[in-house]
Amino acid sequence: MPTEHRVALVTGGATGIGRATVRALASRGFRVAIDHLGKETEAAALAESVGGAAYEADVADVEAVDAVVRAVEADLGPIEIAVCCAGFDIDRPLEEVDDELWDRTLAVLLGGCANVMAAVGPRMRARGHGSIVAVSSELALTGDAWHVHYVTAKAAVLGLMRTAAQEFGADGVRVNAVAPGPTDTEMLTERWRAQDYLDSIPLRRAGRPEEIAEMIVAVAESTWTTGQVVSPNGGVVIQ
Amino acid sequence: MAVALVTGAEGGIGRAIVAALTEAGWTVAGSDLPSTAATYGYDLRDRAACRALVEAVATDHGGIDLLVNNAASMTVVELSVPAMARWWQDLEVNLSAPFRLIRAAVEPLRKAGGQVINIASVSGARGEPGFSAYSASKAGLVGLTKSLARELAPDVRVNAVAPGPTDTSQLARDAEYAGITLDELRHKYEREMPIGRLIRPGEVAGLVTYLASTTGFTGACMHLNGGMLMP
């Protein structure tokens, strides 16, 4: 098993903030495992360009996540950093959020983080070190109309992270959350692109995925940081 | 008379809320598991039960002015692959049921210019070792509160109350998880809480009743924890 390099896993790694995070980690010398769902072409191209490897698993399925973690550790080596980035976003008013959308949103956004923690956490704890970053959202801090499923799941991630940080801390494993503001990726919906909205942001623009990725990596590597919510958001939330 | 639906009405905090709201002049419809003495016996893990409960209360009392999402489950569950099958239990009761109840009640609540009060927890805001699902559910409930406060305004106000350790029978289970006696757990909490004692169920009920009587709050999460966490 190759051990001269450090290994990271990024879920939702083929696109958006995940892809930028893969690149940021690779530029620091990590071999990066890119987990994706149905984005084979993008994941393969990215893996090739950064010298990483692509894997496919639905993060909502803990067995599938566990299988990927096992494969990554066999192929690349022990995972030192795991970034839970997989997600999707649909605006919908309360009355139209059906049980299927509610369940799937919780399963992917919250379950996606919990499943990674469940699969990789015990391995990291056994090794005595590791770092997990869950990607939440600035909306978890502010709330957002027509978005209750998404915001609820992103807020739940924070409670999960705070507990995992306490459970894993004694074994040298850190767990944090990054809660990005509106970021210019494929996932950013129209209403966040309107000029009126962008003008209301203190920094007057959406974030770039690279800016979020830099924060994710910085938090992941910060050795005295655990249980924290760090929110790069252009000043959308000031507290 | 204004009608309040209170879930988890037979638990320690639930009983206090029912008593305080009744004392304040509300007509209170209390719900809890079918195995309890609650007037409305519904298991909120059963998805159809949420809508059925709301319809039963609205029919019996002609509407709903206040929904208090108080029913909760608190399960010890570790973050490991084999444990994840059990991980979602708390989420179902503490987060998905409130969502389904509010969705089912939104029409009568809008009509009444009503209010939702969600009972969150200090655990969502600071984490709770052994209870990652519970903590996630309670943190999620605050996100839900803020989102629906924005979405349902100005017709319906949505707030949360986040109690710290409260003097109810749940404490015994927490002590069991921690592997200490009930007295040891009480002392531990008392040291963590500047007021030097546990929260009383009546204090949670008092805050719920105050919120129910006032009109300026929405999207608020009111922390009632004796200074344990000062967010």
XYZ file of N, CA and C in Angstrom, chain B residues 73-198:
378
model
N -37.770 11.784 20.738
C -37.135 10.511 21.042
C -35.649 10.796 21.206
N -35.025 10.181 22.188
C -33.601 10.436 22.452
C -32.904 9.091 22.610
N -32.203 8.690 21.560
C -31.627 7.358 21.505
C -30.104 7.424 21.496
N -29.504 6.575 22.290
C -28.050 6.441 22.217
C -27.710 5.660 20.956
N -26.931 6.258 20.090
C -26.539 5.535 18.872
C -25.180 6.041 18.414
N -24.252 5.108 18.221
C -22.906 5.524 17.841
C -22.827 5.765 16.334
N -21.797 6.500 15.946
C -21.566 6.721 14.524
C -20.690 5.587 14.006
N -21.349 4.523 13.556
C -20.631 3.401 12.966
C -21.550 2.782 11.924
N -20.976 2.052 10.997
C -21.774 1.505 9.894
C -22.919 0.615 10.404
N -22.646 -0.332 11.299
C -23.768 -1.190 11.730
C -24.862 -0.423 12.481
N -24.502 0.677 13.149
C -25.487 1.406 13.952
C -26.387 2.309 13.121
N -26.010 2.551 11.856
C -26.761 3.542 11.078
C -28.206 3.131 10.798
N -28.497 1.847 10.861
C -29.886 1.413 10.653
C -30.798 1.987 11.728
N -30.241 2.186 12.928
C -31.032 2.738 14.034
C -30.940 4.261 14.127
N -30.023 4.810 13.335
C -29.675 6.228 13.492
C -30.851 7.157 13.200
N -31.748 6.702 12.316
C -32.803 7.600 11.827
C -34.016 7.668 12.736
N -34.068 6.839 13.775
C -35.258 6.832 14.651
C -35.553 8.206 15.244
N -34.549 8.826 15.816
C -34.769 10.130 16.440
C -35.143 11.186 15.398
N -34.535 11.071 14.210
C -34.834 12.041 13.155
C -36.303 11.979 12.754
N -36.830 10.777 12.737
C -38.213 10.573 12.326
C -39.180 11.268 13.285
N -38.963 11.063 14.574
C -39.877 11.632 15.578
C -39.612 13.130 15.783
N -38.339 13.500 15.863
C -37.996 14.852 16.303
C -37.966 15.872 15.181
N -37.824 15.388 13.952
C -37.642 16.339 12.853
C -38.675 16.123 11.739
N -38.813 14.887 11.280
C -39.748 14.651 10.174
C -41.197 14.781 10.631
N -41.503 14.333 11.853
C -42.887 14.463 12.333
C -43.281 15.936 12.490
N -42.464 16.789 13.109
C -42.816 18.215 13.145
C -43.036 18.805 11.753
N -42.156 18.430 10.811
C -42.336 18.910 9.437
C -43.697 18.487 8.894
N -44.026 17.217 9.065
C -45.305 16.723 8.511
C -46.502 17.336 9.238
N -46.371 17.537 10.541
C -47.475 18.157 11.290
C -47.702 19.598 10.842
N -46.624 20.339 10.658
C -46.775 21.739 10.226
C -47.359 21.778 8.816
N -46.857 20.898 7.957
C -47.374 20.864 6.578
C -48.875 20.563 6.592
N -49.273 19.633 7.464
C -50.690 19.266 7.525
C -51.529 20.381 8.142
N -50.919 21.157 9.049
C -51.693 22.156 9.802
C -51.593 23.545 9.202
N -50.876 23.677 8.103
C -50.578 25.035 7.634
C -51.848 25.797 7.264
N -52.839 25.113 6.752
C -54.058 25.825 6.353
C -54.833 26.359 7.568
N -55.147 25.500 8.549
C -55.795 26.061 9.739
C -54.945 27.101 10.467
N -53.620 26.917 10.473
C -52.756 27.897 11.145
C -52.795 29.244 10.428
N -52.769 29.196 9.107
C -52.855 30.454 8.336
C -54.181 31.150 8.613
N -55.225 30.352 8.606
C -56.566 30.906 8.818
C -56.667 31.586 10.184
N -55.995 30.980 11.161
C -56.085 31.489 12.537
C -55.073 32.601 12.825
N -54.159 32.857 11.877
C -53.039 33.748 12.223
C -52.259 33.136 13.374
N -52.009 31.852 13.259
C -51.517 31.060 14.385
C -50.013 31.012 14.530
N -49.596 30.060 15.315
C -48.190 29.990 15.688
C -47.743 28.534 15.868
N -46.467 28.311 15.576
C -45.843 27.014 15.858
C -44.719 27.248 16.862
N -44.643 26.399 17.866
C -43.499 26.436 18.783
C -42.852 25.049 18.772
N -41.609 25.019 18.351
C -40.871 23.760 18.287
C -39.957 23.642 19.504
N -40.021 22.503 20.169
C -39.140 22.310 21.324
C -37.823 21.710 20.824
N -36.803 22.544 20.814
C -35.469 22.123 20.378
C -34.681 21.669 21.612
N -33.389 21.866 21.619
C -32.582 21.429 22.759
C -31.206 22.074 22.716
N -30.641 22.276 23.869
C -29.255 22.747 23.939
C -28.322 21.766 23.225
N -28.731 20.492 23.143
C -27.884 19.480 22.495
C -27.652 19.788 21.026
N -28.630 20.413 20.375
C -28.445 20.771 18.965
C -27.408 21.855 18.804
N -27.311 22.712 19.791
C -26.420 23.859 19.698
C -25.011 23.572 20.210
N -24.864 22.514 21.000
C -23.515 22.239 21.528
C -23.072 20.785 21.341
N -23.964 19.957 20.762
C -23.615 18.550 20.595
C -23.811 17.794 21.896
N -23.932 16.471 21.775
C -24.175 15.648 22.960
C -23.594 14.265 22.682
N -22.436 13.955 23.254
C -21.811 12.663 22.968
C -22.781 11.504 23.204
N -22.825 10.582 22.250
C -23.735 9.442 22.345
C -25.059 9.681 21.652
N -25.349 10.939 21.396
C -26.668 11.281 20.869
C -26.550 12.093 19.570
N -25.792 11.584 18.622
C -25.568 12.372 17.405
C -26.850 12.558 16.604
N -27.716 11.539 16.587
C -28.959 11.663 15.822
C -29.883 12.680 16.503
N -29.959 12.596 17.818
C -30.786 13.547 18.573
C -30.281 14.974 18.362
N -28.983 15.169 18.484
C -28.405 16.506 18.296
C -28.676 17.030 16.897
N -28.519 16.134 15.904
C -28.796 16.538 14.515
C -30.255 16.944 14.380
N -31.147 16.154 14.982
C -32.575 16.446 14.835
C -32.913 17.795 15.450
N -32.303 18.097 16.588
C -32.639 19.343 17.280
C -32.005 20.557 16.597
N -30.815 20.391 16.049
C -30.216 21.480 15.265
C -31.036 21.702 13.995
N -31.472 20.596 13.388
C -32.303 20.701 12.184
C -33.607 21.422 12.468
N -34.154 21.181 13.642
C -35.430 21.800 14.013
C -35.308 23.329 14.089
N -34.125 23.801 14.459
C -33.920 25.255 14.500
C -33.837 25.810 13.071
N -33.193 25.080 12.170
C -33.168 25.496 10.760
C -34.564 25.507 10.166
N -35.345 24.502 10.525
C -36.735 24.426 10.074
C -37.529 25.619 10.621
N -37.321 25.928 11.885
C -38.014 27.052 12.528
C -37.745 28.354 11.782
N -36.478 28.618 11.505
C -36.114 29.880 10.846
C -36.667 29.933 9.425
N -36.597 28.797 8.727
C -37.064 28.781 7.333
C -38.560 28.995 7.255
N -39.306 28.286 8.106
C -40.763 28.425 8.041
C -41.217 29.755 8.636
N -40.430 30.318 9.551
C -40.753 31.664 10.051
C -40.743 32.655 8.890
N -39.770 32.502 8.010
C -39.699 33.389 6.838
C -40.822 33.073 5.851
N -41.000 31.790 5.600
C -41.933 31.384 4.536
C -43.388 31.642 4.910
N -43.755 31.397 6.136
C -45.167 31.480 6.520
C -45.553 32.863 7.048
N -44.573 33.768 7.149
C -44.875 35.137 7.585
C -45.686 35.833 6.492
N -46.559 36.767 6.848
C -46.863 37.202 8.206
C -48.000 36.415 8.857
N -48.519 35.406 8.142
C -49.712 34.716 8.669
C -49.415 33.902 9.920
N -48.312 33.163 9.861
C -48.022 32.208 10.939
C -46.635 32.508 11.501
N -46.544 32.585 12.810
C -45.230 32.765 13.434
C -44.682 31.400 13.865
N -43.368 31.251 13.734
C -42.734 29.967 14.055
C -41.519 30.239 14.937
N -41.520 29.678 16.119
C -40.420 29.900 17.064
C -39.968 28.578 17.672
N -38.849 28.646 18.354
C -38.336 27.445 19.030
C -37.916 27.796 20.454
N -38.025 26.812 21.311
C -37.504 26.914 22.671
C -36.487 25.783 22.818
N -35.297 26.119 23.259
C -34.239 25.111 23.381
C -33.839 24.947 24.848
N -34.473 24.004 25.530
C -34.136 23.815 26.952
C -32.787 23.109 27.131
N -32.148 23.425 28.217
C -31.003 22.646 28.671
C -31.510 21.448 29.453
N -30.618 20.763 30.167
C -31.033 19.589 30.934
C -32.207 19.914 31.859
N -33.283 19.178 31.684
C -34.523 19.458 32.406
C -34.834 18.282 33.316
N -35.408 18.598 34.439
C -35.651 17.591 35.472
C -36.829 16.691 35.086
N -36.564 15.721 34.201
C -37.595 14.757 33.788
C -36.996 13.349 33.853
N -37.821 12.369 33.524
C -37.360 10.975 33.614
C -36.296 10.639 32.568
N -36.151 11.509 31.554
C -35.110 11.278 30.541
C -33.721 11.228 31.178
N -33.542 11.958 32.255
C -32.221 12.047 32.901
C -31.665 10.674 33.268
N -32.558 9.787 33.692
C -32.103 8.458 34.108
C -31.444 7.724 32.944
N -32.026 7.915 31.733
C -31.439 7.249 30.559
C -30.089 7.864 30.191
N -30.004 9.180 30.326
C -28.724 9.839 30.041
C -27.647 9.328 30.996
N -28.040 9.144 32.253
C -27.084 8.676 33.261
C -26.604 7.267 32.905
N -27.559 6.466 32.461
C -27.213 5.093 32.085
C -26.179 5.094 30.968
N -26.395 5.952 29.957
C -25.429 6.020 28.859
C -24.065 6.452 29.369
N -24.083 7.453 30.229
C -22.810 7.991 30.720
C -22.134 7.029 31.699
N -22.859 5.983 32.122
C -22.284 5.008 33.045
C -22.095 5.572 34.442
N -22.963 6.514 34.806
C -22.884 7.111 36.139
C -24.273 7.071 36.779
N -24.325 7.377 38.059
C -25.625 7.365 38.723
C -26.380 8.651 38.388
N -27.683 8.607 38.645
C -28.520 9.767 38.393
C -28.026 10.977 39.179
N -27.642 10.739 40.424
C -27.137 11.835 41.260
C -25.857 12.428 40.684
N -24.977 11.533 40.217
C -23.720 12.024 39.630
C -23.997 12.884 38.391
N -24.983 12.454 37.585
C -25.320 13.226 36.387
C -25.906 14.586 36.768
N -26.783 14.572 37.753
C -27.355 15.844 38.228
C -26.243 16.805 38.650
N -25.292 16.290 39.412
C -24.211 17.147 39.893
C -23.364 17.659 38.735
N -23.150 16.791 37.746
C -22.369 17.193 36.574
C -23.070 18.367 35.882
N -24.366 18.220 35.638
C -25.119 19.299 34.982
C -25.130 20.559 35.845
N -25.301 20.366 37.137
C -25.371 21.528 38.030
C -24.069 22.339 37.990
N -22.959 21.623 37.804
C -21.679 22.329 37.692
C -21.577 23.066 36.360
N -22.198 22.478 35.303
C -22.123 23.101 33.981
C -23.105 24.258 33.826
N -24.079 24.339 34.728
C -25.122 25.342 34.600
C -24.917 26.423 35.659
N -24.595 27.645 35.236
C -24.339 28.709 36.214
C -25.448 28.876 37.249
N -26.694 28.593 36.914
C -27.736 28.726 37.935
C -27.658 27.603 38.974
N -26.832 26.597 38.708
C -26.554 25.576 39.711
C -27.658 24.556 39.921
N -28.561 24.474 38.974
C -29.623 23.458 39.095
C -30.195 23.175 37.707
N -30.937 22.069 37.628
C -31.583 21.713 36.367
C -32.741 22.658 36.067
